């Protein structure tokens, strides 16, 4: 576990310093007292940091459960629209129904074959195994119908409910949070910014916003520890997240976002630049937490 490593490093330092001291017995005694005091202080600091990390992990587990509950609820509405043959309603519900999943992808992707069943794009899996949101997306937007999507919608809901059951038992560690915040930004830069994730509906900005939401949530939960160890990094992260949201908000339309095809090359470059500017300080979190 990540924090065990931190504890080991901080406790070894005073011991090593003591080993290099003078042979004078009085001096040794004083230095030993000093080393013991330093060890106790370091140990107390480590215990406090451990407690804060434990709190962050539990809070993230609850966040994952909450988002999955919303995912089940919103997917149910989407599936109802598909099965009822209501094409426009299904298209309207599609991007928002996916957002809770995009916020918790670091957990969801760790749960075996449910991720490809729910979120695989065309070509990610063998053609006869392709199911989930993007299979239905293609039928709704490319074929402009709900015909043929009903069986995939029914399976999607079953898979989403299975995900909810597995999330209940999922193990979350501090490392999950540290890597998860970066992985979510990587999702944006590798597939959302190119427009390939939602290649039929062009609703990529919803996924983009959800990935950023999920990354920001992790940073908020880790922030008590980050702020204690490196206040400047905490301040930089807050500023960079604000800049990403400011860039995204330019493409808001009502309670959603414009089609990704409405963005020019200059627009996508600007978004990409804001993500890159956030990714750099985000990558420093793991290093700072090891201090």
GROMACS .gro file of C-alpha atoms in nm:
model
  291
    1UNK     CA    1   0.000   0.000   0.000
    2UNK     CA    2   0.124   0.344  -0.090
    3UNK     CA    3   0.122   0.495   0.257
    4UNK     CA    4   0.325   0.211   0.414
    5UNK     CA    5   0.613   0.320   0.191
    6UNK     CA    6   0.582   0.678   0.313
    7UNK     CA    7   0.590   0.570   0.677
    8UNK     CA    8   0.902   0.357   0.622
    9UNK     CA    9   1.094   0.640   0.459
   10UNK     CA   10   1.009   0.900   0.722
   11UNK     CA   11   1.101   0.672   1.011
   12UNK     CA   12   1.436   0.567   0.865
   13UNK     CA   13   1.577   0.918   0.832
   14UNK     CA   14   1.641   0.988   1.204
   15UNK     CA   15   1.799   0.644   1.247
   16UNK     CA   16   2.046   0.709   0.966
   17UNK     CA   17   2.137   1.050   1.105
   18UNK     CA   18   2.200   0.897   1.448
   19UNK     CA   19   2.430   0.630   1.305
   20UNK     CA   20   2.668   0.896   1.171
   21UNK     CA   21   2.718   1.087   1.504
   22UNK     CA   22   3.011   1.132   1.746
   23UNK     CA   23   3.119   0.848   1.981
   24UNK     CA   24   3.084   1.079   2.285
   25UNK     CA   25   2.841   0.903   2.523
   26UNK     CA   26   2.678   1.223   2.650
   27UNK     CA   27   2.644   1.355   2.302
   28UNK     CA   28   2.504   1.022   2.188
   29UNK     CA   29   2.244   1.028   2.464
   30UNK     CA   30   2.134   1.379   2.373
   31UNK     CA   31   2.123   1.299   2.007
   32UNK     CA   32   1.933   0.978   2.080
   33UNK     CA   33   1.672   1.177   2.273
   34UNK     CA   34   1.654   1.421   1.986
   35UNK     CA   35   1.623   1.140   1.733
   36UNK     CA   36   1.351   0.973   1.939
   37UNK     CA   37   1.162   1.301   1.957
   38UNK     CA   38   1.197   1.352   1.583
   39UNK     CA   39   1.077   0.997   1.522
   40UNK     CA   40   0.775   1.052   1.744
   41UNK     CA   41   0.692   1.379   1.570
   42UNK     CA   42   0.736   1.220   1.227
   43UNK     CA   43   0.528   0.922   1.334
   44UNK     CA   44   0.253   1.151   1.461
   45UNK     CA   45   0.260   1.348   1.134
   46UNK     CA   46   0.244   1.026   0.934
   47UNK     CA   47  -0.050   0.904   1.142
   48UNK     CA   48  -0.235   1.230   1.078
   49UNK     CA   49  -0.163   1.212   0.705
   50UNK     CA   50  -0.270   0.846   0.702
   51UNK     CA   51  -0.598   0.938   0.867
   52UNK     CA   52  -0.662   1.210   0.608
   53UNK     CA   53  -0.583   0.967   0.325
   54UNK     CA   54  -0.814   0.706   0.476
   55UNK     CA   55  -1.088   0.967   0.492
   56UNK     CA   56  -1.026   1.061   0.127
   57UNK     CA   57  -1.043   0.696   0.021
   58UNK     CA   58  -1.372   0.636   0.203
   59UNK     CA   59  -1.519   0.959   0.065
   60UNK     CA   60  -1.420   0.854  -0.288
   61UNK     CA   61  -1.579   0.512  -0.238
   62UNK     CA   62  -1.903   0.686  -0.139
   63UNK     CA   63  -1.870   0.917  -0.441
   64UNK     CA   64  -1.830   0.612  -0.666
   65UNK     CA   65  -2.144   0.453  -0.520
   66UNK     CA   66  -2.341   0.775  -0.557
   67UNK     CA   67  -2.235   0.822  -0.920
   68UNK     CA   68  -2.317   0.458  -0.999
   69UNK     CA   69  -2.663   0.498  -0.847
   70UNK     CA   70  -2.719   0.796  -1.076
   71UNK     CA   71  -2.577   0.597  -1.368
   72UNK     CA   72  -2.833   0.318  -1.312
   73UNK     CA   73  -3.117   0.570  -1.280
   74UNK     CA   74  -3.024   0.771  -1.591
   75UNK     CA   75  -2.950   0.459  -1.798
   76UNK     CA   76  -3.294   0.322  -1.705
   77UNK     CA   77  -3.458   0.636  -1.848
   78UNK     CA   78  -3.245   0.613  -2.162
   79UNK     CA   79  -3.329   0.244  -2.209
   80UNK     CA   80  -3.701   0.315  -2.159
   81UNK     CA   81  -3.686   0.577  -2.437
   82UNK     CA   82  -3.508   0.335  -2.673
   83UNK     CA   83  -3.753   0.051  -2.604
   84UNK     CA   84  -4.048   0.290  -2.647
   85UNK     CA   85  -3.917   0.387  -2.990
   86UNK     CA   86  -3.879   0.753  -2.887
   87UNK     CA   87  -3.575   0.844  -3.099
   88UNK     CA   88  -3.548   1.212  -3.008
   89UNK     CA   89  -3.587   1.142  -2.636
   90UNK     CA   90  -3.322   0.870  -2.651
   91UNK     CA   91  -3.081   1.107  -2.831
   92UNK     CA   92  -3.152   1.377  -2.573
   93UNK     CA   93  -3.086   1.145  -2.278
   94UNK     CA   94  -2.781   0.967  -2.420
   95UNK     CA   95  -2.498   1.214  -2.336
   96UNK     CA   96  -2.612   1.296  -1.983
   97UNK     CA   97  -2.683   0.932  -1.897
   98UNK     CA   98  -2.317   0.852  -1.966
   99UNK     CA   99  -2.166   1.129  -1.754
  100UNK     CA  100  -2.168   0.951  -1.412
  101UNK     CA  101  -1.977   0.663  -1.572
  102UNK     CA  102  -1.721   0.898  -1.723
  103UNK     CA  103  -1.665   1.053  -1.378
  104UNK     CA  104  -1.570   0.721  -1.217
  105UNK     CA  105  -1.386   0.547  -1.501
  106UNK     CA  106  -1.078   0.471  -1.284
  107UNK     CA  107  -1.295   0.238  -1.072
  108UNK     CA  108  -1.520   0.111  -1.350
  109UNK     CA  109  -1.233   0.014  -1.581
  110UNK     CA  110  -1.086  -0.199  -1.301
  111UNK     CA  111  -1.398  -0.416  -1.287
  112UNK     CA  112  -1.313  -0.663  -1.560
  113UNK     CA  113  -1.526  -0.715  -1.869
  114UNK     CA  114  -1.808  -0.480  -1.773
  115UNK     CA  115  -1.621  -0.176  -1.906
  116UNK     CA  116  -1.598  -0.309  -2.266
  117UNK     CA  117  -1.958  -0.435  -2.245
  118UNK     CA  118  -2.077  -0.088  -2.147
  119UNK     CA  119  -1.832   0.150  -2.315
  120UNK     CA  120  -1.645  -0.022  -2.602
  121UNK     CA  121  -1.625   0.171  -2.926
  122UNK     CA  122  -1.658   0.009  -3.267
  123UNK     CA  123  -1.336  -0.181  -3.332
  124UNK     CA  124  -1.239  -0.213  -2.966
  125UNK     CA  125  -1.388  -0.564  -2.947
  126UNK     CA  126  -1.486  -0.830  -3.207
  127UNK     CA  127  -1.789  -0.719  -3.408
  128UNK     CA  128  -2.016  -0.994  -3.274
  129UNK     CA  129  -1.926  -0.898  -2.915
  130UNK     CA  130  -1.989  -0.525  -2.954
  131UNK     CA  131  -2.261  -0.403  -2.715
  132UNK     CA  132  -2.325  -0.107  -2.486
  133UNK     CA  133  -2.368   0.264  -2.522
  134UNK     CA  134  -2.165   0.316  -2.839
  135UNK     CA  135  -2.340   0.028  -3.022
  136UNK     CA  136  -2.671   0.198  -2.950
  137UNK     CA  137  -2.522   0.539  -3.036
  138UNK     CA  138  -2.444   0.418  -3.387
  139UNK     CA  139  -2.798   0.288  -3.441
  140UNK     CA  140  -2.958   0.609  -3.310
  141UNK     CA  141  -2.744   0.854  -3.507
  142UNK     CA  142  -2.621   0.660  -3.811
  143UNK     CA  143  -2.939   0.465  -3.881
  144UNK     CA  144  -3.158   0.738  -3.727
  145UNK     CA  145  -3.388   0.484  -3.563
  146UNK     CA  146  -3.439   0.286  -3.245
  147UNK     CA  147  -3.521  -0.029  -3.442
  148UNK     CA  148  -3.271  -0.299  -3.360
  149UNK     CA  149  -3.141  -0.115  -3.053
  150UNK     CA  150  -3.390  -0.260  -2.805
  151UNK     CA  151  -3.198  -0.580  -2.726
  152UNK     CA  152  -2.875  -0.386  -2.676
  153UNK     CA  153  -3.054  -0.140  -2.451
  154UNK     CA  154  -3.190  -0.421  -2.235
  155UNK     CA  155  -2.846  -0.581  -2.205
  156UNK     CA  156  -2.691  -0.241  -2.130
  157UNK     CA  157  -2.919  -0.192  -1.833
  158UNK     CA  158  -2.837  -0.539  -1.700
  159UNK     CA  159  -2.464  -0.467  -1.734
  160UNK     CA  160  -2.497  -0.129  -1.561
  161UNK     CA  161  -2.683  -0.292  -1.272
  162UNK     CA  162  -2.407  -0.555  -1.247
  163UNK     CA  163  -2.155  -0.271  -1.233
  164UNK     CA  164  -2.344  -0.117  -0.941
  165UNK     CA  165  -2.329  -0.448  -0.752
  166UNK     CA  166  -1.953  -0.481  -0.813
  167UNK     CA  167  -1.879  -0.121  -0.719
  168UNK     CA  168  -2.027  -0.196  -0.376
  169UNK     CA  169  -1.741  -0.442  -0.315
  170UNK     CA  170  -1.464  -0.262  -0.506
  171UNK     CA  171  -1.142  -0.192  -0.319
  172UNK     CA  172  -1.020   0.167  -0.339
  173UNK     CA  173  -0.668   0.265  -0.231
  174UNK     CA  174  -0.481   0.598  -0.211
  175UNK     CA  175  -0.297   0.486  -0.525
  176UNK     CA  176  -0.633   0.452  -0.703
  177UNK     CA  177  -0.698   0.819  -0.633
  178UNK     CA  178  -0.351   0.941  -0.733
  179UNK     CA  179  -0.346   0.752  -1.065
  180UNK     CA  180  -0.719   0.803  -1.121
  181UNK     CA  181  -0.697   1.181  -1.135
  182UNK     CA  182  -0.426   1.156  -1.404
  183UNK     CA  183  -0.600   0.873  -1.594
  184UNK     CA  184  -0.915   1.082  -1.631
  185UNK     CA  185  -0.715   1.366  -1.787
  186UNK     CA  186  -0.546   1.112  -2.015
  187UNK     CA  187  -0.893   1.000  -2.125
  188UNK     CA  188  -0.965   1.356  -2.232
  189UNK     CA  189  -0.639   1.407  -2.419
  190UNK     CA  190  -0.637   1.063  -2.586
  191UNK     CA  191  -0.997   1.018  -2.703
  192UNK     CA  192  -1.227   1.309  -2.616
  193UNK     CA  193  -1.015   1.585  -2.766
  194UNK     CA  194  -0.990   1.393  -3.095
  195UNK     CA  195  -1.367   1.342  -3.118
  196UNK     CA  196  -1.333   0.966  -3.166
  197UNK     CA  197  -1.514   0.869  -2.845
  198UNK     CA  198  -1.855   0.992  -2.962
  199UNK     CA  199  -1.791   0.955  -3.335
  200UNK     CA  200  -2.164   0.929  -3.425
  201UNK     CA  201  -2.338   1.161  -3.178
  202UNK     CA  202  -2.052   1.415  -3.144
  203UNK     CA  203  -2.141   1.463  -2.779
  204UNK     CA  204  -1.776   1.448  -2.672
  205UNK     CA  205  -1.791   1.765  -2.463
  206UNK     CA  206  -2.024   1.594  -2.213
  207UNK     CA  207  -1.765   1.317  -2.163
  208UNK     CA  208  -1.489   1.578  -2.153
  209UNK     CA  209  -1.665   1.768  -1.873
  210UNK     CA  210  -1.742   1.449  -1.680
  211UNK     CA  211  -1.379   1.331  -1.691
  212UNK     CA  212  -1.267   1.670  -1.560
  213UNK     CA  213  -1.537   1.655  -1.289
  214UNK     CA  214  -1.408   1.316  -1.177
  215UNK     CA  215  -1.047   1.432  -1.170
  216UNK     CA  216  -1.136   1.746  -0.977
  217UNK     CA  217  -1.334   1.544  -0.722
  218UNK     CA  218  -1.028   1.331  -0.648
  219UNK     CA  219  -0.809   1.639  -0.604
  220UNK     CA  220  -1.068   1.796  -0.373
  221UNK     CA  221  -1.064   1.483  -0.156
  222UNK     CA  222  -0.682   1.472  -0.145
  223UNK     CA  223  -0.651   1.848  -0.102
  224UNK     CA  224  -0.617   1.849   0.282
  225UNK     CA  225  -0.299   1.642   0.248
  226UNK     CA  226  -0.173   1.821  -0.065
  227UNK     CA  227  -0.226   2.163   0.094
  228UNK     CA  228  -0.040   2.059   0.407
  229UNK     CA  229   0.260   1.933   0.211
  230UNK     CA  230   0.269   2.182  -0.079
  231UNK     CA  231   0.031   2.478  -0.059
  232UNK     CA  232   0.160   2.621  -0.388
  233UNK     CA  233   0.070   2.301  -0.575
  234UNK     CA  234  -0.279   2.306  -0.421
  235UNK     CA  235  -0.323   2.666  -0.536
  236UNK     CA  236  -0.193   2.588  -0.888
  237UNK     CA  237  -0.430   2.293  -0.924
  238UNK     CA  238  -0.728   2.505  -0.825
  239UNK     CA  239  -0.630   2.773  -1.078
  240UNK     CA  240  -0.576   2.523  -1.361
  241UNK     CA  241  -0.910   2.348  -1.300
  242UNK     CA  242  -1.080   2.690  -1.313
  243UNK     CA  243  -0.910   2.759  -1.646
  244UNK     CA  244  -1.029   2.426  -1.793
  245UNK     CA  245  -1.388   2.492  -1.683
  246UNK     CA  246  -1.367   2.846  -1.821
  247UNK     CA  247  -1.257   2.705  -2.158
  248UNK     CA  248  -1.534   2.442  -2.152
  249UNK     CA  249  -1.806   2.688  -2.053
  250UNK     CA  250  -1.764   2.872  -2.381
  251UNK     CA  251  -1.934   2.576  -2.548
  252UNK     CA  252  -2.228   2.542  -2.309
  253UNK     CA  253  -2.572   2.537  -2.468
  254UNK     CA  254  -2.865   2.536  -2.229
  255UNK     CA  255  -2.793   2.268  -1.971
  256UNK     CA  256  -2.563   2.083  -2.211
  257UNK     CA  257  -2.294   2.144  -2.472
  258UNK     CA  258  -2.278   2.215  -2.844
  259UNK     CA  259  -2.195   1.944  -3.091
  260UNK     CA  260  -1.823   1.872  -3.110
  261UNK     CA  261  -1.842   1.934  -3.486
  262UNK     CA  262  -1.917   2.301  -3.408
  263UNK     CA  263  -1.565   2.348  -3.273
  264UNK     CA  264  -1.289   2.474  -3.501
  265UNK     CA  265  -0.931   2.347  -3.494
  266UNK     CA  266  -0.840   2.659  -3.298
  267UNK     CA  267  -1.110   2.577  -3.040
  268UNK     CA  268  -0.989   2.220  -2.987
  269UNK     CA  269  -0.628   2.341  -2.963
  270UNK     CA  270  -0.730   2.585  -2.692
  271UNK     CA  271  -0.907   2.308  -2.498
  272UNK     CA  272  -0.610   2.078  -2.543
  273UNK     CA  273  -0.375   2.348  -2.415
  274UNK     CA  274  -0.581   2.395  -2.099
  275UNK     CA  275  -0.578   2.018  -2.035
  276UNK     CA  276  -0.201   2.000  -2.084
  277UNK     CA  277  -0.155   2.290  -1.841
  278UNK     CA  278  -0.358   2.100  -1.580
  279UNK     CA  279  -0.192   1.765  -1.642
  280UNK     CA  280   0.153   1.887  -1.538
  281UNK     CA  281   0.072   1.988  -1.176
  282UNK     CA  282  -0.165   1.691  -1.152
  283UNK     CA  283   0.126   1.457  -1.220
  284UNK     CA  284   0.306   1.607  -0.918
  285UNK     CA  285   0.048   1.485  -0.664
  286UNK     CA  286   0.202   1.141  -0.618
  287UNK     CA  287   0.548   1.292  -0.563
  288UNK     CA  288   0.419   1.547  -0.313
  289UNK     CA  289   0.228   1.284  -0.114
  290UNK     CA  290   0.547   1.082  -0.075
  291UNK     CA  291   0.725   1.369   0.099
   0.00000   0.00000   0.00000
